[in-house]
PDB file of C-alpha atoms and ligand atoms in Angstrom:
ATOM      1  CA  PRO A   7     114.364  94.134 119.027  1.00 97.00           C
ATOM      2  CA  LEU A   8     116.548  93.444 115.985  1.00 98.00           C
ATOM      3  CA  PRO A   9     118.123  96.746 114.821  1.00 98.00           C
ATOM      4  CA  ILE A  10     117.580  97.136 111.086  1.00 98.00           C
ATOM      5  CA  ALA A  11     118.340  99.612 108.316  1.00 98.00           C
ATOM      6  CA  VAL A  12     116.034  99.670 105.307  1.00 98.00           C
ATOM      7  CA  LEU A  13     117.357 100.726 101.886  1.00 98.00           C
ATOM      8  CA  VAL A  14     114.841 102.103  99.384  1.00 98.00           C
ATOM      9  CA  SER A  15     114.857 103.755  95.969  1.00 97.00           C
ATOM     10  CA  GLY A  16     111.163 104.278  95.338  1.00 97.00           C
ATOM     11  CA  SER A  17     107.650 103.858  96.681  1.00 97.00           C
ATOM     12  CA  GLY A  18     108.630 101.937  99.802  1.00 98.00           C
ATOM     13  CA  SER A  19     105.512  99.812 100.103  1.00 98.00           C
ATOM     14  CA  ASN A  20     107.667  96.965 101.447  1.00 98.00           C
ATOM     15  CA  LEU A  21     109.110  99.399 103.994  1.00 98.00           C
ATOM     16  CA  GLN A  22     105.519 100.235 104.951  1.00 98.00           C
ATOM     17  CA  SER A  23     104.659  96.574 105.478  1.00 98.00           C
ATOM     18  CA  ILE A  24     107.666  96.249 107.810  1.00 98.00           C
ATOM     19  CA  ILE A  25     106.679  99.394 109.735  1.00 98.00           C
ATOM     20  CA  ASP A  26     103.114  98.089 110.073  1.00 98.00           C
ATOM     21  CA  ARG A  27     104.143  94.654 111.365  1.00 98.00           C
ATOM     22  CA  ILE A  28     106.496  96.271 113.903  1.00 98.00           C
ATOM     23  CA  GLU A  29     103.721  98.584 115.115  1.00 98.00           C
ATOM     24  CA  GLU A  30     101.348  95.609 115.388  1.00 98.00           C
ATOM     25  CA  GLY A  31     103.912  93.853 117.577  1.00 97.00           C
ATOM     26  CA  VAL A  32     104.371  90.804 115.321  1.00 96.00           C
ATOM     27  CA  LEU A  33     107.832  91.789 114.054  1.00 98.00           C
ATOM     28  CA  ASP A  34     110.470  92.168 116.769  1.00 97.00           C
ATOM     29  CA  ALA A  35     112.623  94.727 114.967  1.00 98.00           C
ATOM     30  CA  GLU A  36     113.429  98.402 115.212  1.00 98.00           C
ATOM     31  CA  ILE A  37     114.131 100.485 112.115  1.00 98.00           C
ATOM     32  CA  ARG A  38     117.125 102.626 113.051  1.00 98.00           C
ATOM     33  CA  LEU A  39     117.551 104.236 109.639  1.00 98.00           C
ATOM     34  CA  VAL A  40     115.988 104.403 106.178  1.00 98.00           C
ATOM     35  CA  VAL A  41     118.518 105.123 103.419  1.00 98.00           C
ATOM     36  CA  SER A  42     117.561 106.202  99.917  1.00 98.00           C
ATOM     37  CA  ASN A  43     119.776 106.783  96.890  1.00 98.00           C
ATOM     38  CA  ARG A  44     117.024 109.008  95.457  1.00 97.00           C
ATOM     39  CA  PRO A  45     115.998 112.219  97.263  1.00 97.00           C
ATOM     40  CA  GLY A  46     112.431 112.005  95.894  1.00 96.00           C
ATOM     41  CA  ALA A  47     111.738 108.418  96.990  1.00 98.00           C
ATOM     42  CA  PHE A  48     108.283 108.190  98.577  1.00 98.00           C
ATOM     43  CA  GLY A  49     109.726 105.670 101.035  1.00 98.00           C
ATOM     44  CA  LEU A  50     111.471 108.585 102.780  1.00 98.00           C
ATOM     45  CA  GLU A  51     108.111 110.219 103.471  1.00 98.00           C
ATOM     46  CA  ARG A  52     106.722 106.987 104.860  1.00 98.00           C
ATOM     47  CA  ALA A  53     109.671 106.822 107.260  1.00 98.00           C
ATOM     48  CA  ARG A  54     109.355 110.441 108.360  1.00 98.00           C
ATOM     49  CA  LYS A  55     105.652 109.970 109.038  1.00 98.00           C
ATOM     50  CA  HIS A  56     106.591 107.300 111.580  1.00 98.00           C
ATOM     51  CA  GLY A  57     109.448 109.270 113.126  1.00 98.00           C
ATOM     52  CA  ILE A  58     112.142 107.039 111.614  1.00 98.00           C
ATOM     53  CA  PRO A  59     115.509 108.725 110.840  1.00 98.00           C
ATOM     54  CA  THR A  60     116.315 108.997 107.134  1.00 98.00           C
ATOM     55  CA  LYS A  61     119.440 109.548 105.093  1.00 98.00           C
ATOM     56  CA  VAL A  62     119.732 110.406 101.408  1.00 98.00           C
ATOM     57  CA  LEU A  63     122.927 109.354  99.676  1.00 98.00           C
ATOM     58  CA  THR A  64     122.703 110.195  95.990  1.00 96.00           C
ATOM     59  CA  HIS A  65     124.833 107.650  94.181  1.00 94.00           C
ATOM     60  CA  THR A  66     125.738 110.088  91.391  1.00 94.00           C
ATOM     61  CA  ASP A  67     127.502 112.285  93.991  1.00 96.00           C
ATOM     62  CA  PHE A  68     130.112 109.546  94.479  1.00 97.00           C
ATOM     63  CA  PRO A  69     133.047 108.744  92.185  1.00 97.00           C
ATOM     64  CA  SER A  70     132.574 104.956  92.418  1.00 96.00           C
ATOM     65  CA  ARG A  71     130.285 102.198  93.689  1.00 96.00           C
ATOM     66  CA  GLU A  72     132.819 101.500  96.416  1.00 97.00           C
ATOM     67  CA  THR A  73     132.869 105.045  97.813  1.00 98.00           C
ATOM     68  CA  PHE A  74     129.062 105.143  97.760  1.00 98.00           C
ATOM     69  CA  ASP A  75     128.923 101.789  99.569  1.00 98.00           C
ATOM     70  CA  ALA A  76     131.466 102.915 102.163  1.00 98.00           C
ATOM     71  CA  ALA A  77     129.379 106.013 102.924  1.00 98.00           C
ATOM     72  CA  MET A  78     126.233 103.916 103.199  1.00 98.00           C
ATOM     73  CA  ALA A  79     127.916 101.369 105.513  1.00 98.00           C
ATOM     74  CA  GLU A  80     129.201 104.208 107.694  1.00 98.00           C
ATOM     75  CA  ALA A  81     125.752 105.828 107.992  1.00 98.00           C
ATOM     76  CA  ILE A  82     124.170 102.494 108.887  1.00 98.00           C
ATOM     77  CA  ALA A  83     126.814 101.676 111.496  1.00 98.00           C
ATOM     78  CA  ALA A  84     126.445 105.177 112.990  1.00 98.00           C
ATOM     79  CA  ALA A  85     122.719 104.461 113.368  1.00 98.00           C
ATOM     80  CA  GLY A  86     123.544 101.442 115.539  1.00 97.00           C
ATOM     81  CA  VAL A  87     123.129  98.624 113.023  1.00 98.00           C
ATOM     82  CA  ASP A  88     126.131  96.296 113.078  1.00 95.00           C
ATOM     83  CA  ARG A  89     126.694  92.616 112.247  1.00 92.00           C
ATOM     84  CA  ARG A  90     124.145  91.656 114.902  1.00 94.00           C
ATOM     85  CA  GLY A  91     121.561  93.779 113.098  1.00 98.00           C
ATOM     86  CA  LEU A  92     120.178  93.475 109.580  1.00 98.00           C
ATOM     87  CA  VAL A  93     120.230  95.521 106.380  1.00 98.00           C
ATOM     88  CA  VAL A  94     116.986  95.172 104.430  1.00 98.00           C
ATOM     89  CA  MET A  95     116.968  96.113 100.753  1.00 98.00           C
ATOM     90  CA  ALA A  96     113.383  97.004  99.850  1.00 98.00           C
ATOM     91  CA  GLY A  97     113.141  98.146  96.255  1.00 97.00           C
ATOM     92  CA  PHE A  98     116.731  99.396  96.423  1.00 97.00           C
ATOM     93  CA  MET A  99     117.809  99.453  92.797  1.00 93.00           C
ATOM     94  CA  ARG A 100     121.583  99.323  93.239  1.00 93.00           C
ATOM     95  CA  ILE A 101     124.074  96.465  93.243  1.00 92.00           C
ATOM     96  CA  VAL A 102     126.185  96.518  96.391  1.00 95.00           C
ATOM     97  CA  THR A 103     129.897  95.722  96.379  1.00 95.00           C
ATOM     98  CA  PRO A 104     132.061  93.678  98.786  1.00 96.00           C
ATOM     99  CA  VAL A 105     132.914  97.002 100.483  1.00 96.00           C
ATOM    100  CA  PHE A 106     129.335  97.059 101.756  1.00 97.00           C
ATOM    101  CA  LEU A 107     128.780  93.328 102.224  1.00 97.00           C
ATOM    102  CA  SER A 108     131.949  92.797 104.272  1.00 96.00           C
ATOM    103  CA  ALA A 109     130.608  95.272 106.855  1.00 96.00           C
ATOM    104  CA  PHE A 110     127.473  93.098 107.314  1.00 96.00           C
ATOM    105  CA  PRO A 111     128.416  89.483 106.509  1.00 93.00           C
ATOM    106  CA  HIS A 112     125.279  87.369 105.864  1.00 93.00           C
ATOM    107  CA  ARG A 113     123.326  90.283 107.261  1.00 97.00           C
ATOM    108  CA  VAL A 114     121.944  91.872 104.098  1.00 98.00           C
ATOM    109  CA  VAL A 115     118.653  90.680 102.616  1.00 98.00           C
ATOM    110  CA  ASN A 116     116.761  91.606  99.453  1.00 98.00           C
ATOM    111  CA  ILE A 117     113.334  90.961  97.979  1.00 98.00           C
ATOM    112  CA  HIS A 118     112.833  90.285  94.284  1.00 98.00           C
ATOM    113  CA  PRO A 119     109.499  90.147  92.406  1.00 98.00           C
ATOM    114  CA  ALA A 120     110.069  86.781  90.669  1.00 98.00           C
ATOM    115  CA  LEU A 121     110.933  83.206  91.557  1.00 98.00           C
ATOM    116  CA  LEU A 122     114.734  83.338  91.386  1.00 98.00           C
ATOM    117  CA  PRO A 123     116.839  82.249  89.621  1.00 98.00           C
ATOM    118  CA  ALA A 124     114.210  83.068  86.983  1.00 98.00           C
ATOM    119  CA  PHE A 125     113.858  86.677  85.854  1.00 98.00           C
ATOM    120  CA  PRO A 126     116.454  88.607  87.861  1.00 97.00           C
ATOM    121  CA  GLY A 127     116.906  92.317  87.164  1.00 95.00           C
ATOM    122  CA  VAL A 128     114.734  95.384  87.325  1.00 95.00           C
ATOM    123  CA  HIS A 129     111.681  94.083  85.416  1.00 96.00           C
ATOM    124  CA  GLY A 130     111.079  90.704  87.081  1.00 97.00           C
ATOM    125  CA  GLN A 131     107.283  90.903  86.872  1.00 97.00           C
ATOM    126  CA  ALA A 132     107.136  92.055  83.225  1.00 97.00           C
ATOM    127  CA  ASP A 133     109.806  89.572  82.121  1.00 98.00           C
ATOM    128  CA  ALA A 134     107.920  86.651  83.693  1.00 98.00           C
ATOM    129  CA  ALA A 135     104.612  87.781  82.151  1.00 97.00           C
ATOM    130  CA  ALA A 136     106.211  88.260  78.720  1.00 97.00           C
ATOM    131  CA  TYR A 137     107.824  84.802  78.894  1.00 97.00           C
ATOM    132  CA  GLY A 138     104.406  83.261  79.445  1.00 96.00           C
ATOM    133  CA  VAL A 139     105.169  81.371  82.656  1.00 97.00           C
ATOM    134  CA  LYS A 140     102.128  80.018  84.503  1.00 97.00           C
ATOM    135  CA  ILE A 141     103.495  80.671  87.982  1.00 98.00           C
ATOM    136  CA  SER A 142     105.623  83.508  89.300  1.00 98.00           C
ATOM    137  CA  GLY A 143     106.053  85.089  92.725  1.00 98.00           C
ATOM    138  CA  CYS A 144     108.662  86.652  94.927  1.00 98.00           C
ATOM    139  CA  THR A 145     111.917  85.671  96.595  1.00 98.00           C
ATOM    140  CA  VAL A 146     113.615  86.909  99.760  1.00 98.00           C
ATOM    141  CA  HIS A 147     117.324  86.086  99.776  1.00 98.00           C
ATOM    142  CA  PHE A 148     120.608  86.940 101.423  1.00 98.00           C
ATOM    143  CA  VAL A 149     122.575  89.337  99.245  1.00 97.00           C
ATOM    144  CA  ASP A 150     125.901  88.479  97.661  1.00 94.00           C
ATOM    145  CA  GLU A 151     127.983  90.310  95.041  1.00 90.00           C
ATOM    146  CA  LYS A 152     125.826  89.190  92.122  1.00 92.00           C
ATOM    147  CA  MET A 153     122.480  90.769  91.416  1.00 92.00           C
ATOM    148  CA  ASP A 154     119.413  88.882  92.733  1.00 94.00           C
ATOM    149  CA  HIS A 155     121.577  85.848  93.420  1.00 94.00           C
ATOM    150  CA  GLY A 156     122.328  84.936  97.077  1.00 96.00           C
ATOM    151  CA  PRO A 157     120.912  82.073  99.218  1.00 98.00           C
ATOM    152  CA  VAL A 158     117.099  81.908  99.229  1.00 98.00           C
ATOM    153  CA  ILE A 159     115.234  82.415 102.528  1.00 98.00           C
ATOM    154  CA  ILE A 160     111.609  82.202 101.393  1.00 98.00           C
ATOM    155  CA  GLN A 161     109.600  82.216  98.187  1.00 98.00           C
ATOM    156  CA  ALA A 162     105.899  82.599  97.544  1.00 98.00           C
ATOM    157  CA  ALA A 163     104.034  81.882  94.326  1.00 98.00           C
ATOM    158  CA  VAL A 164     101.108  83.349  92.385  1.00 98.00           C
ATOM    159  CA  PRO A 165      99.457  81.971  89.254  1.00 97.00           C
ATOM    160  CA  CYS A 166      99.998  84.040  86.103  1.00 97.00           C
ATOM    161  CA  LEU A 167      96.777  84.529  84.196  1.00 95.00           C
ATOM    162  CA  ASP A 168      96.492  84.208  80.422  1.00 93.00           C
ATOM    163  CA  GLY A 169      97.322  87.413  78.598  1.00 91.00           C
ATOM    164  CA  GLU A 170      98.406  89.182  81.772  1.00 95.00           C
ATOM    165  CA  ASP A 171     101.264  91.688  81.493  1.00 96.00           C
ATOM    166  CA  GLY A 172     103.676  92.927  84.155  1.00 96.00           C
ATOM    167  CA  ASP A 173     101.311  95.728  85.177  1.00 97.00           C
ATOM    168  CA  ALA A 174      98.569  93.221  85.967  1.00 97.00           C
ATOM    169  CA  LEU A 175     100.829  90.666  87.604  1.00 97.00           C
ATOM    170  CA  GLY A 176     102.985  93.126  89.580  1.00 97.00           C
ATOM    171  CA  PRO A 177     100.416  94.201  92.200  1.00 97.00           C
ATOM    172  CA  ARG A 178      99.488  90.584  92.957  1.00 97.00           C
ATOM    173  CA  ILE A 179     103.150  89.756  93.525  1.00 98.00           C
ATOM    174  CA  LEU A 180     103.584  92.883  95.649  1.00 98.00           C
ATOM    175  CA  LYS A 181     100.789  91.746  97.960  1.00 98.00           C
ATOM    176  CA  LEU A 182     102.745  88.543  98.594  1.00 98.00           C
ATOM    177  CA  GLU A 183     105.955  90.501  99.126  1.00 98.00           C
ATOM    178  CA  HIS A 184     104.263  92.402 101.942  1.00 98.00           C
ATOM    179  CA  ARG A 185     103.489  89.088 103.644  1.00 98.00           C
ATOM    180  CA  VAL A 186     106.773  87.245 103.255  1.00 98.00           C
ATOM    181  CA  TYR A 187     109.324  90.015 103.862  1.00 98.00           C
ATOM    182  CA  PRO A 188     108.286  90.757 107.474  1.00 98.00           C
ATOM    183  CA  GLN A 189     108.182  86.981 108.051  1.00 98.00           C
ATOM    184  CA  ALA A 190     111.759  86.526 106.815  1.00 98.00           C
ATOM    185  CA  ILE A 191     112.976  89.418 108.984  1.00 98.00           C
ATOM    186  CA  GLN A 192     111.237  87.932 112.014  1.00 97.00           C
ATOM    187  CA  TRP A 193     113.127  84.666 111.426  1.00 97.00           C
ATOM    188  CA  VAL A 194     116.385  86.632 111.558  1.00 97.00           C
ATOM    189  CA  ALA A 195     115.184  88.388 114.725  1.00 97.00           C
ATOM    190  CA  GLU A 196     114.564  84.961 116.272  1.00 96.00           C
ATOM    191  CA  ASP A 197     117.998  83.754 115.055  1.00 95.00           C
ATOM    192  CA  ARG A 198     116.373  80.860 113.222  1.00 96.00           C
ATOM    193  CA  LEU A 199     118.322  80.986 109.956  1.00 96.00           C
ATOM    194  CA  THR A 200     121.633  79.292 109.193  1.00 95.00           C
ATOM    195  CA  VAL A 201     123.370  79.733 105.851  1.00 95.00           C
ATOM    196  CA  CYS A 202     125.252  76.671 104.547  1.00 94.00           C
ATOM    197  CA  GLY A 203     126.614  77.449 101.090  1.00 93.00           C
ATOM    198  CA  ARG A 204     123.587  78.135  98.902  1.00 95.00           C
ATOM    199  CA  HIS A 205     121.168  76.690 101.427  1.00 97.00           C
ATOM    200  CA  VAL A 206     119.373  78.523 104.188  1.00 97.00           C
ATOM    201  CA  GLU A 207     118.192  76.257 106.966  1.00 96.00           C
ATOM    202  CA  LEU A 208     115.140  77.327 108.985  1.00 95.00           C
ATOM    203  CA  ARG A 209     115.219  75.993 112.529  1.00 93.00           C
ATOM    204  CA  VAL A 210     111.997  75.140 114.352  1.00 89.00           C
ATOM    205  CA  SER A 211     112.837  77.303 117.322  1.00 80.00           C
ATOM    206  CA  GLY A 212     115.217  80.178 117.782  1.00 75.00           C
ATOM    207  CA  ARG A 213     116.859  82.006 120.646  1.00 73.00           C
ATOM    208  CA  PRO A 214     115.745  85.186 122.388  1.00 69.00           C
ATOM    209  CA  ARG A 215     117.835  88.224 121.361  1.00 72.00           C
ATOM    210  CA  ALA A 216     119.500  88.358 124.786  1.00 72.00           C
ATOM    211  CA  GLU A 217     120.969  84.850 124.335  1.00 77.00           C
ATOM    212  CA  GLN A 218     122.247  85.358 120.805  1.00 75.00           C
ATOM    213  CA  PRO A 219     126.001  85.722 120.247  1.00 71.00           C
TER     214      PRO A 219
HETATM  215  C1  GAR B  21     109.258  95.501  94.729  1.00 84.46           C
HETATM  216  O1  GAR B  21     108.389  94.817  93.869  1.00 84.46           O
HETATM  217  C2  GAR B  21     110.578  94.775  94.838  1.00 84.46           C
HETATM  218  O2  GAR B  21     110.444  93.381  94.827  1.00 84.46           O
HETATM  219  C3  GAR B  21     111.281  95.250  93.601  1.00 84.46           C
HETATM  220  O3  GAR B  21     110.985  96.618  93.565  1.00 84.46           O
HETATM  221  C4  GAR B  21     109.694  96.834  94.123  1.00 84.46           C
HETATM  222  C5  GAR B  21     109.793  97.923  95.161  1.00 84.46           C
HETATM  223  O4  GAR B  21     108.531  98.270  95.644  1.00 84.46           O
HETATM  224  N1  GAR B  21     112.693  94.976  93.632  1.00 84.46           N
HETATM  225  C6  GAR B  21     113.413  94.588  92.580  1.00 84.46           C
HETATM  226  O5  GAR B  21     112.960  94.517  91.454  1.00 84.46           O
HETATM  227  C7  GAR B  21     114.863  94.244  92.880  1.00 84.46           C
HETATM  228  N2  GAR B  21     115.499  93.619  91.765  1.00 84.46           N
HETATM  229  P1  GAR B  21     108.367  99.143  96.960  1.00 84.46           P
HETATM  230  O6  GAR B  21     109.321 100.340  96.818  1.00 84.46           O
HETATM  231  O7  GAR B  21     106.938  99.583  96.936  1.00 84.46           O
HETATM  232  O8  GAR B  21     108.720  98.294  98.143  1.00 84.46           O
END
């Protein structure tokens, strides 16, 4: 299985969807570590309930983003996730620096609750609803130094209903997130994705883990 680390800051419902798909046998991954920057994140409890190791790194305990990122990269590497594994940001509300990304080149993914490049940031659902768009959705992308910015792996769309606010739209987007994120991770597990500049190519067939470089 693909060794992964999942980074959370809050509820961890995306983490739960990944755990569930792994336990059902449709996602060929193994969660080696769940990291949270908030000690009270419910995602930590979800992990513990399934016997998954957890680590809390409170960002305010660190003098800089870089020192926080270095500690996080070290914890993830110690858990056995290297550049052949994958780091999965699932509601992790921190920007990561090159210190972190250089440890896992093209091996960090994020999910965002809007159709990027529209409505990046921490209120994607509410911003889309307030703008009055007729369609929104979610985006899974490789992470780069800019927030909600890297090459797009998959997007899924939902209609926005008249007069709906972020609280009404959010749960419908979240349902889609729970479908597409495990799918995107499975593509990585099958080595089916190639990044060329901004474009992510999805190959029809992949390679078994044993034959991957
Ligand atoms: C999800 O909707 C995710 O897309 C969003 O936070 C929520 C976390 O939910 N992420 C962002 O807004 C990143 N910019 P969860 O903790 O239940 O998975």
